[in-house]
Tab-separated table of C-alpha atoms and ligand atoms in Angstrom:
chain	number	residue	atom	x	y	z
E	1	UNK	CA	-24.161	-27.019	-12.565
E	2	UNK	CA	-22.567	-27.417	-8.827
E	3	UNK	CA	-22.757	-23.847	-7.040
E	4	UNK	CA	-22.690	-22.720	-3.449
E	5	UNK	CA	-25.349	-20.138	-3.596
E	6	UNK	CA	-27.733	-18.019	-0.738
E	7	UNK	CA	-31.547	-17.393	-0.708
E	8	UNK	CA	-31.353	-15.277	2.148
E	9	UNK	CA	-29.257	-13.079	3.851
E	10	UNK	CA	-27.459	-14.052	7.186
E	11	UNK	CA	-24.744	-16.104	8.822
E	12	UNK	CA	-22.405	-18.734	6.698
E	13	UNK	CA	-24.972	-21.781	7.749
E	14	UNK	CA	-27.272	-19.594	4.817
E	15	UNK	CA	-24.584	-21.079	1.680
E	16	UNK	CA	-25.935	-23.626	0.561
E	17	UNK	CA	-24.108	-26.302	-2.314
E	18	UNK	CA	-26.534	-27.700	-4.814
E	19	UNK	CA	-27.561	-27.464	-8.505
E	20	UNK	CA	-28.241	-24.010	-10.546
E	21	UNK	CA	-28.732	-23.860	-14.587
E	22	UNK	CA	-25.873	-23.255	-16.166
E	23	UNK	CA	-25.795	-19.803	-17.285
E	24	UNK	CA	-26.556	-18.663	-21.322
E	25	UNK	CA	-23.789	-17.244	-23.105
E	26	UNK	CA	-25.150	-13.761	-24.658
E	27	UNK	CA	-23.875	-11.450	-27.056
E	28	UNK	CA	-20.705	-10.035	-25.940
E	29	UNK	CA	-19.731	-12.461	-22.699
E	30	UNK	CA	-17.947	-15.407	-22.169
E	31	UNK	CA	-18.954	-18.916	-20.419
E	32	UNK	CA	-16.364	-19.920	-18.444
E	33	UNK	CA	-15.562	-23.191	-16.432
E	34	UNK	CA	-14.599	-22.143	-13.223
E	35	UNK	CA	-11.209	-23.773	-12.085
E	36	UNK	CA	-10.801	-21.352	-8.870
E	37	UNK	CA	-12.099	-19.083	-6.962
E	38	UNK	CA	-10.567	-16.708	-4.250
E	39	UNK	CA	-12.566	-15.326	-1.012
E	40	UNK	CA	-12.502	-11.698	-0.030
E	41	UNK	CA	-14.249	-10.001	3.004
E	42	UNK	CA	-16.311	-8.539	0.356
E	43	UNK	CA	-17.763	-11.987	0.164
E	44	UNK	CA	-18.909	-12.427	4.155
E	45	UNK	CA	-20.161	-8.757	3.571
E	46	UNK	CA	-22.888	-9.295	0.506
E	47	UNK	CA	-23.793	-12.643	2.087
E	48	UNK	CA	-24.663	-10.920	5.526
E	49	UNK	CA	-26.694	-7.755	3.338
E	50	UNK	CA	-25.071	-4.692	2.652
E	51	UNK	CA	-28.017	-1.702	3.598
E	52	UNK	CA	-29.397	0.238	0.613
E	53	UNK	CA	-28.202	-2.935	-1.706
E	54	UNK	CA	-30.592	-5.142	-3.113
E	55	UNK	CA	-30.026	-8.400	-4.631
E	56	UNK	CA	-31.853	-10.950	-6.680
E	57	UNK	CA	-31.819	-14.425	-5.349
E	58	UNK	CA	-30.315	-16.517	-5.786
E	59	UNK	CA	-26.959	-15.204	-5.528
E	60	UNK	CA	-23.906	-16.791	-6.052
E	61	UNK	CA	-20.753	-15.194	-4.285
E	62	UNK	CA	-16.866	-15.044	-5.569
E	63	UNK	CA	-14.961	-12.080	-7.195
E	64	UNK	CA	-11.643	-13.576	-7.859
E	65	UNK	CA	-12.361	-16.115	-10.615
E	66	UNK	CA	-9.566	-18.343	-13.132
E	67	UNK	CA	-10.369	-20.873	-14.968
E	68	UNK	CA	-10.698	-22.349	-19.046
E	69	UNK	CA	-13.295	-20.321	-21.792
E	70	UNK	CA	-16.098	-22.949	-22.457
E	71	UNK	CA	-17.732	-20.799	-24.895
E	72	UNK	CA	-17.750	-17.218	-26.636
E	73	UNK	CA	-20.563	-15.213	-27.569
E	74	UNK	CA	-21.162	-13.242	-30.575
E	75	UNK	CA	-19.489	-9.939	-30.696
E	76	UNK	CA	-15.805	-11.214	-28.268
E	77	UNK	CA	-12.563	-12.029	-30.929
E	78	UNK	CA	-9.986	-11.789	-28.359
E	79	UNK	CA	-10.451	-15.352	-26.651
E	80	UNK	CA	-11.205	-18.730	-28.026
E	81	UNK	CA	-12.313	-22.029	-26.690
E	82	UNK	CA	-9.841	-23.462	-24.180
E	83	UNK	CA	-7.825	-20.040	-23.366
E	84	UNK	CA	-6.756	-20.138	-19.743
E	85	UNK	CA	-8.206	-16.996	-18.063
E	86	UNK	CA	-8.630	-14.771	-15.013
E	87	UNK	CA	-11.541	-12.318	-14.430
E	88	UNK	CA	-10.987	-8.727	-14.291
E	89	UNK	CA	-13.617	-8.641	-11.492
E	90	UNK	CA	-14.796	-4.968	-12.041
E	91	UNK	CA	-17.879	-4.229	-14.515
E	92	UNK	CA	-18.738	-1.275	-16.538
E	93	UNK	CA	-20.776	0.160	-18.747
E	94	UNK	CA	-18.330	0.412	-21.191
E	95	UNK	CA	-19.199	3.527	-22.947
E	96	UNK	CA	-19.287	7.110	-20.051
E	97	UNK	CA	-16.459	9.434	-19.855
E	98	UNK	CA	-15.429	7.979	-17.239
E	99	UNK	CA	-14.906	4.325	-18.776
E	100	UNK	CA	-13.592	5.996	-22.644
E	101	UNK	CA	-11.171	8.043	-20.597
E	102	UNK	CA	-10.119	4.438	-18.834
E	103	UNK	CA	-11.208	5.023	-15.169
E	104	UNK	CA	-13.755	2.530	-15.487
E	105	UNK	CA	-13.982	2.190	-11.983
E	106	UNK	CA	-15.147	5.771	-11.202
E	107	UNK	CA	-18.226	4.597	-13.838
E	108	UNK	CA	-21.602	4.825	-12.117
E	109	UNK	CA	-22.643	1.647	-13.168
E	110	UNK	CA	-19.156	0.284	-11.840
E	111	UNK	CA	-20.083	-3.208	-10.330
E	112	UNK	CA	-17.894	-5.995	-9.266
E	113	UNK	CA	-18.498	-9.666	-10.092
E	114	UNK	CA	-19.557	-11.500	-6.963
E	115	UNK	CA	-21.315	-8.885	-5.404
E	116	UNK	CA	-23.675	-6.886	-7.794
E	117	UNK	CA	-23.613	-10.308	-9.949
E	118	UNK	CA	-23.335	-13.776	-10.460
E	119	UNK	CA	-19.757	-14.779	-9.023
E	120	UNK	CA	-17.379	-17.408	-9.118
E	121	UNK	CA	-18.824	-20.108	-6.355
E	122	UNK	CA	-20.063	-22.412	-9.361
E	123	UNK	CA	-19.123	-24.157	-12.049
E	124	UNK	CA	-19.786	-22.110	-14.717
E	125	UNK	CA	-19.731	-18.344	-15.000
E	126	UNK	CA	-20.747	-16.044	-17.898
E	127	UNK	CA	-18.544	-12.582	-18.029
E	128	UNK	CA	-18.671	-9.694	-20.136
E	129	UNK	CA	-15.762	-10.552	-22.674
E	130	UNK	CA	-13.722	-7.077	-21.731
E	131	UNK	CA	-13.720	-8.886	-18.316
E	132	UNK	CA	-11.549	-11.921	-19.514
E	133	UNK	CA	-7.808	-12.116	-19.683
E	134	UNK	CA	-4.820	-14.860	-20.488
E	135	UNK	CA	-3.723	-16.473	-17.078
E	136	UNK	CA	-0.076	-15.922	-16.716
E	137	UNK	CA	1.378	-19.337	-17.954
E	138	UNK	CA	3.460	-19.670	-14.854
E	139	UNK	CA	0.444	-19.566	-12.207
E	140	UNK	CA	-1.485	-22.364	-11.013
E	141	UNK	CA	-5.273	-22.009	-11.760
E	142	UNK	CA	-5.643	-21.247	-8.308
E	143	UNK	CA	-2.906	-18.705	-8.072
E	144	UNK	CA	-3.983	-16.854	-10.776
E	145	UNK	CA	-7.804	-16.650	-8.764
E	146	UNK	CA	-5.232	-15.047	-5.284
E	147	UNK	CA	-4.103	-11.935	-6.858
E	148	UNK	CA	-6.618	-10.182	-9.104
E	149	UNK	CA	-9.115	-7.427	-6.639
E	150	UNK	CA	-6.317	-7.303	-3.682
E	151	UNK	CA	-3.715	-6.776	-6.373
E	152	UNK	CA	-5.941	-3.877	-8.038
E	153	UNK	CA	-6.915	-2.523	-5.052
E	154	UNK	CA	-3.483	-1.704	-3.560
E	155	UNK	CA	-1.631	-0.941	-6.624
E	156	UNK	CA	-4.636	1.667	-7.421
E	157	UNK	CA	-4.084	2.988	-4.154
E	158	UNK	CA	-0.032	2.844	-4.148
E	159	UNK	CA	0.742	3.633	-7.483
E	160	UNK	CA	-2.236	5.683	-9.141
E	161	UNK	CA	-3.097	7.421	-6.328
E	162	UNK	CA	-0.235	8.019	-3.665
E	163	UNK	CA	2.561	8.205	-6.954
E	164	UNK	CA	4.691	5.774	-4.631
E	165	UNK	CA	8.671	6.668	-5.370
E	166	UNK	CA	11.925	5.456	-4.602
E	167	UNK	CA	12.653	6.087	-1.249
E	168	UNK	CA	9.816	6.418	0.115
E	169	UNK	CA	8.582	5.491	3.882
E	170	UNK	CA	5.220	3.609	3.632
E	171	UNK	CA	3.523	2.406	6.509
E	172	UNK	CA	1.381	-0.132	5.617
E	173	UNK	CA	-1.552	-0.448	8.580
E	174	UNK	CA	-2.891	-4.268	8.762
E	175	UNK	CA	-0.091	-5.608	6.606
E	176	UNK	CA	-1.138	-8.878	7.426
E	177	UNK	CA	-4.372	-8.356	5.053
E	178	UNK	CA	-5.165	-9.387	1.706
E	179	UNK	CA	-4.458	-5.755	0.667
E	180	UNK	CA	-2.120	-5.439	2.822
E	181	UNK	CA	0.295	-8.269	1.804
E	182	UNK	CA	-0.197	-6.759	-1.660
E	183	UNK	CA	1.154	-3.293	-0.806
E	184	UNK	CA	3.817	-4.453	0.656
E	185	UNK	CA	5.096	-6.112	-2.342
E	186	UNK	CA	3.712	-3.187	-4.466
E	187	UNK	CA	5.954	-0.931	-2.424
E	188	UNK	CA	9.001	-2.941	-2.238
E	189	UNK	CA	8.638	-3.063	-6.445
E	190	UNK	CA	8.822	0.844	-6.364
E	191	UNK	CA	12.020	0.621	-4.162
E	192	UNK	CA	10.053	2.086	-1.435
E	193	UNK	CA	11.104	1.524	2.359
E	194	UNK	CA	8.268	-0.233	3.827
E	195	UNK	CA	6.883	-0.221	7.352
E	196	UNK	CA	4.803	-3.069	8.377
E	197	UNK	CA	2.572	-2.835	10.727
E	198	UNK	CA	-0.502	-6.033	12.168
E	199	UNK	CA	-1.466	-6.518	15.351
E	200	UNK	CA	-0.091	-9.935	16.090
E	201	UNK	CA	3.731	-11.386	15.828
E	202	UNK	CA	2.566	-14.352	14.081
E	203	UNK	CA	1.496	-12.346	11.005
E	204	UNK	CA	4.255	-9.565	10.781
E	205	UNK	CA	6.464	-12.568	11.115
E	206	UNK	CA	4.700	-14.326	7.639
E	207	UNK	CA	4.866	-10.200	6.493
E	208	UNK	CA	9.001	-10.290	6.161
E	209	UNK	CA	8.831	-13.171	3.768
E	210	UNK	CA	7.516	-10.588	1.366
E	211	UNK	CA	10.367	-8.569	2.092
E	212	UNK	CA	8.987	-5.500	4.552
E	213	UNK	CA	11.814	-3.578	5.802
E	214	UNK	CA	10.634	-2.498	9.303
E	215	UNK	CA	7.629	-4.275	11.644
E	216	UNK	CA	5.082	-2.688	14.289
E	217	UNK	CA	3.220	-4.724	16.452
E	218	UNK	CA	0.754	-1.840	17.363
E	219	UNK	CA	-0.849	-3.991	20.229
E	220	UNK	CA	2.392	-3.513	21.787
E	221	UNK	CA	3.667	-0.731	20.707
E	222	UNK	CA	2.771	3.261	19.924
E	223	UNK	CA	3.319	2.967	15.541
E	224	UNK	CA	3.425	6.801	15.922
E	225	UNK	CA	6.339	6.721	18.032
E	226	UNK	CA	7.790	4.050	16.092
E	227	UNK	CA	7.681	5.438	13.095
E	228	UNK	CA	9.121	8.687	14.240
E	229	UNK	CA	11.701	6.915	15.584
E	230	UNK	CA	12.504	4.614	12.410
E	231	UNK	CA	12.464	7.516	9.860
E	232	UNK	CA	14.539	9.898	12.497
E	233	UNK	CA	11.145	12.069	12.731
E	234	UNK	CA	10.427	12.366	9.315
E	235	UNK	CA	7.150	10.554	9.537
E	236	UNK	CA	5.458	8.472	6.347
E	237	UNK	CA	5.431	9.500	3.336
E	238	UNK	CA	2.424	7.380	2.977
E	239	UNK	CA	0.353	5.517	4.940
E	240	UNK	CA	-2.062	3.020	3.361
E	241	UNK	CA	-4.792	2.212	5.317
E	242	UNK	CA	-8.754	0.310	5.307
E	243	UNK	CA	-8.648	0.605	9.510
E	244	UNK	CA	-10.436	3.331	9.365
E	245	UNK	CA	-11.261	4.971	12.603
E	246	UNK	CA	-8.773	3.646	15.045
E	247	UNK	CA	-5.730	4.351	13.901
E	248	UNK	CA	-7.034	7.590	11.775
E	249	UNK	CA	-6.299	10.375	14.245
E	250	UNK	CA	-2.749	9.066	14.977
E	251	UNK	CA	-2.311	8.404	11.337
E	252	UNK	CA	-2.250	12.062	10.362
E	253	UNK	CA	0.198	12.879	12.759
E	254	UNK	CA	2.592	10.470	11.653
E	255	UNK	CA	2.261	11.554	7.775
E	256	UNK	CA	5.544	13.353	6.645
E	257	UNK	CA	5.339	16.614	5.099
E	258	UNK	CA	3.801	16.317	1.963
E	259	UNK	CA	2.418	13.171	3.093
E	260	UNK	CA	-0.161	11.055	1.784
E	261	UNK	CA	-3.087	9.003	3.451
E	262	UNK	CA	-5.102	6.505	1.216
E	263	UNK	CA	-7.618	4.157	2.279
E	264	UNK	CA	-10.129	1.737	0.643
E	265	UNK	CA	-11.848	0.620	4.183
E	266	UNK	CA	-13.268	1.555	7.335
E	267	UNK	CA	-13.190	-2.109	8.722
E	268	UNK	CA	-12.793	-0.050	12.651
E	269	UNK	CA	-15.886	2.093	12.044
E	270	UNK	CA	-16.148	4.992	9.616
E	271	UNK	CA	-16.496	8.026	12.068
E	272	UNK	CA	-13.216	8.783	11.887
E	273	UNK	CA	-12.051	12.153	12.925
E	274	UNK	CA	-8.660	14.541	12.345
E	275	UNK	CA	-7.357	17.644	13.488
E	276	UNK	CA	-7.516	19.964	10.324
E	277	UNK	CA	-4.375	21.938	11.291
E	278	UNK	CA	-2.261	19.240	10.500
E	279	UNK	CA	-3.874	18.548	6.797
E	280	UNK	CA	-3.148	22.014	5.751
E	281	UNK	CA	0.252	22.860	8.017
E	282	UNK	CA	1.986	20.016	6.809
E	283	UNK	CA	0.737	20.006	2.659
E	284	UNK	CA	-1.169	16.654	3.220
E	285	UNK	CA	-2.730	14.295	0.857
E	286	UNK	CA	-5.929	12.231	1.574
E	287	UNK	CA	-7.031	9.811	-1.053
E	288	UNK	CA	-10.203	7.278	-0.979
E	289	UNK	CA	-10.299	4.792	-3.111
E	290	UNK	CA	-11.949	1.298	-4.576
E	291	UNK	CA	-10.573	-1.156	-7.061
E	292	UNK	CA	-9.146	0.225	-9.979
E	293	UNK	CA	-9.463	0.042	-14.095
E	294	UNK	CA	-9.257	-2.646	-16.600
E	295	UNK	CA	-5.916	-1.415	-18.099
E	296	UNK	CA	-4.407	-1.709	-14.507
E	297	UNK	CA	-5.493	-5.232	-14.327
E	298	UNK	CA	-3.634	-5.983	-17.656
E	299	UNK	CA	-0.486	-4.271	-16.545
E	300	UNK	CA	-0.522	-5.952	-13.027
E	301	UNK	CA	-0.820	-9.551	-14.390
E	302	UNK	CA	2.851	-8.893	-16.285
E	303	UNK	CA	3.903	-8.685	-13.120
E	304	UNK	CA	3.355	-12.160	-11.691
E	305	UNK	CA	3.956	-12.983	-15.741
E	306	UNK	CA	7.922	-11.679	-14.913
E	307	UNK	CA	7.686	-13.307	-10.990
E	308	UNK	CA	8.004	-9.867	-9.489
E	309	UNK	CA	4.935	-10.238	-7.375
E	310	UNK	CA	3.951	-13.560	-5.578
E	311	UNK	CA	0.440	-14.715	-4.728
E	312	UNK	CA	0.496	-15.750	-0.984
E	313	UNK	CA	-2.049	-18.110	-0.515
E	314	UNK	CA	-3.157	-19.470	2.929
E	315	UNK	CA	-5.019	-22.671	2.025
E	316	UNK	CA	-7.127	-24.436	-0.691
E	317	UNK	CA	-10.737	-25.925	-0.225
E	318	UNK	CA	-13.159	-27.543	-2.458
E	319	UNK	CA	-16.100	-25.585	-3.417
E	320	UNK	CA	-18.305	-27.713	-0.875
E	321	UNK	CA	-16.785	-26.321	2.148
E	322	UNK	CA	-17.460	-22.393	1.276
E	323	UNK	CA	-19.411	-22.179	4.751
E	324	UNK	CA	-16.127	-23.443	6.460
E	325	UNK	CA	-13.887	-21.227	3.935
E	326	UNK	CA	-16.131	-17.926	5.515
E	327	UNK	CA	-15.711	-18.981	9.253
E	328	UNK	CA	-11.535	-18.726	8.335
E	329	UNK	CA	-12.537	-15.152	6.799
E	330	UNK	CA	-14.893	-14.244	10.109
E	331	UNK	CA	-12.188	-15.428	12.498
E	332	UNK	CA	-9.587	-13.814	10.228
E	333	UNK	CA	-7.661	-17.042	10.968
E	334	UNK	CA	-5.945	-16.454	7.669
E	335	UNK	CA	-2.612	-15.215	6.202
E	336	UNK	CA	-3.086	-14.810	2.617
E	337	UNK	CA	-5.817	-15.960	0.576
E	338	UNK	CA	-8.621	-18.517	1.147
E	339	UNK	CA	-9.517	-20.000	-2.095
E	340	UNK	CA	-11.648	-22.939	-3.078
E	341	UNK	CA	-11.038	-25.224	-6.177
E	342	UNK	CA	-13.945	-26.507	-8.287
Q	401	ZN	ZN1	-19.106	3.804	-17.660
């Protein structure tokens, strides 16, 4: 099969496109025929080496994956030959306390496809069965490859985690991210009042097509002081976040009472520091978090099923060009999703 693959760690010039076997089909997985396949930055990390992580090479990048079942193994009744799919991208073992209690993503052997396995730059992709779900009829193969670990990610973070309610003030930092442009429509769905914030015009003005009530441009301005000023000095209910240690200090001062802080990144550096005071004067709420379960996935894709959320897609390439697909990613030249079509 066609696959855009690495055999050695290091700059985009190390993907190369060229012929892999196919994968078997074992007990319990599914072959699939790739039609799509979404980038994240998750994707420029793993191909650059992340420290302590060692993988076999090979590798073959791409988490968010749709496409057509080619072939079931023994032991997987829910899907048949020809079923139009997306891939759950999170893995399991399937059998913990943490996976029976459905928090399969607090598992320890929690692994996402793409980056602790085989991913999605190929032709063909074998899954664990639990993994594969019906494409909603009314998204384009490469749609239905935009929303699936963004999508998780936030509304784990939004809706699991933060309990986001009517009325609330969320400031969304980097609202201009994959993530980002999730939570905002996440938000907006939970009649939340949202409060964009990127660090360029050009991207909060592609956030208020998703329907953002409020924009910061926090090159130019103080978000603090903006905030303050926007909820009359109420401050965010919740503030979602991956910045990290930037915006972190000034972050906890603008949290409401009662306030809550989530974050799934640390793409400013990780050192991030806080005056205690604050968490414990003002009842505050500080949640970490990473992808979310299987049952969540489900849930979410009725969503785009009933056109409530919409995948926002910045361009499409062919599977060929992945090394030019991760220069858009490394520039972060994109709004929305970068997703090549095989
Ligand atoms: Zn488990």
């Amino acid at each position: 099969m066609k696959a855009v693959y690495f055999n050695q760690h290091g700059d985009e010039s190390v993907l190369q496109y060229g012929a892999l076997p196919e994968p078997q089909v074992a007990t319990g997985k599914v072959l699939i025929q790739i039609k799509a396949c979404a980038l994240n930055h998750l994707d420029l990390w793993v191909r650059r080496g992340i420290p302590g992580s060692r993988l076999p090479l090979p590798h073959i990048l791409g988490s968010d994956i749709s496409g057509v079942v080619a072939e079931v193994g023994a032991g997987v009744a829910q899907v048949k030959v020809g079923d139009e799919i997306f891939v759950s991208p999170g893995t399991s073992c399937g059998v913990c306390e943490w996976c029976l209690t459905g928090v399969d993503n607090n598992c320890r052997h929690y692994g996402v496809i793409g980056e602790n396995s085989s991913g999605g730059y190929a032709e063909y992709l074998a899954v664990p069965g639990v993994n594969v779900m019906p494409k909603p009829a009314n998204l384009s193969f490469v749609e239905a490859a935009a929303f699936p670990l963004t999508f998780l990610t936030s509304w784990e973070m939004l809706v699991t985690k933060c309990r986001v309610r009517p009325g609330d003030f969320v400031l969304v930092l980097a609202a201009g991210s994959g993530v980002g442009v999730a939570a905002v429509q996440i938000a907006k769905l939970h009649g939340a009042i949202v409060i964009a914030a990127a660090g360029s015009a050009e991207k909060l003005e592609k956030v208020k097509n998703l329907g953002a009530d409020f924009f910061i441009n926090y090159e130019e301005q103080n978000f603090r002081e903006e905030v303050m000023k926007l909820t009359s000095k109420r401050g965010a209910d919740i503030i979602f976040e991956h910045v990290g240690e930037k915006t972190w200090p000034e972050s906890i001062k603008t949290l409401a009472r009662g306030g809550r802080l989530v974050t799934c990144g640390a793409t400013t550096g990780y050192n991030a520091t806080m005056d205690l005071r604050y968490l414990f004067s003002k009842n505050l709420q500080i949640f970490g978090s990473i992808m979310g379960s299987k049952g969540t996935m489900l849930r979410l894709a009725d969503f785009f099923r009933a056109g409530k959320f919409k995948p926002v897609i910045d361009r499409v390439l062919p599977l060929a060009e992945a090394q030019q697909a991760h220069r858009i990613l490394a520039r972060r030249e994109q709004f929305g999703k970068v997703v090549l079509e095989i």
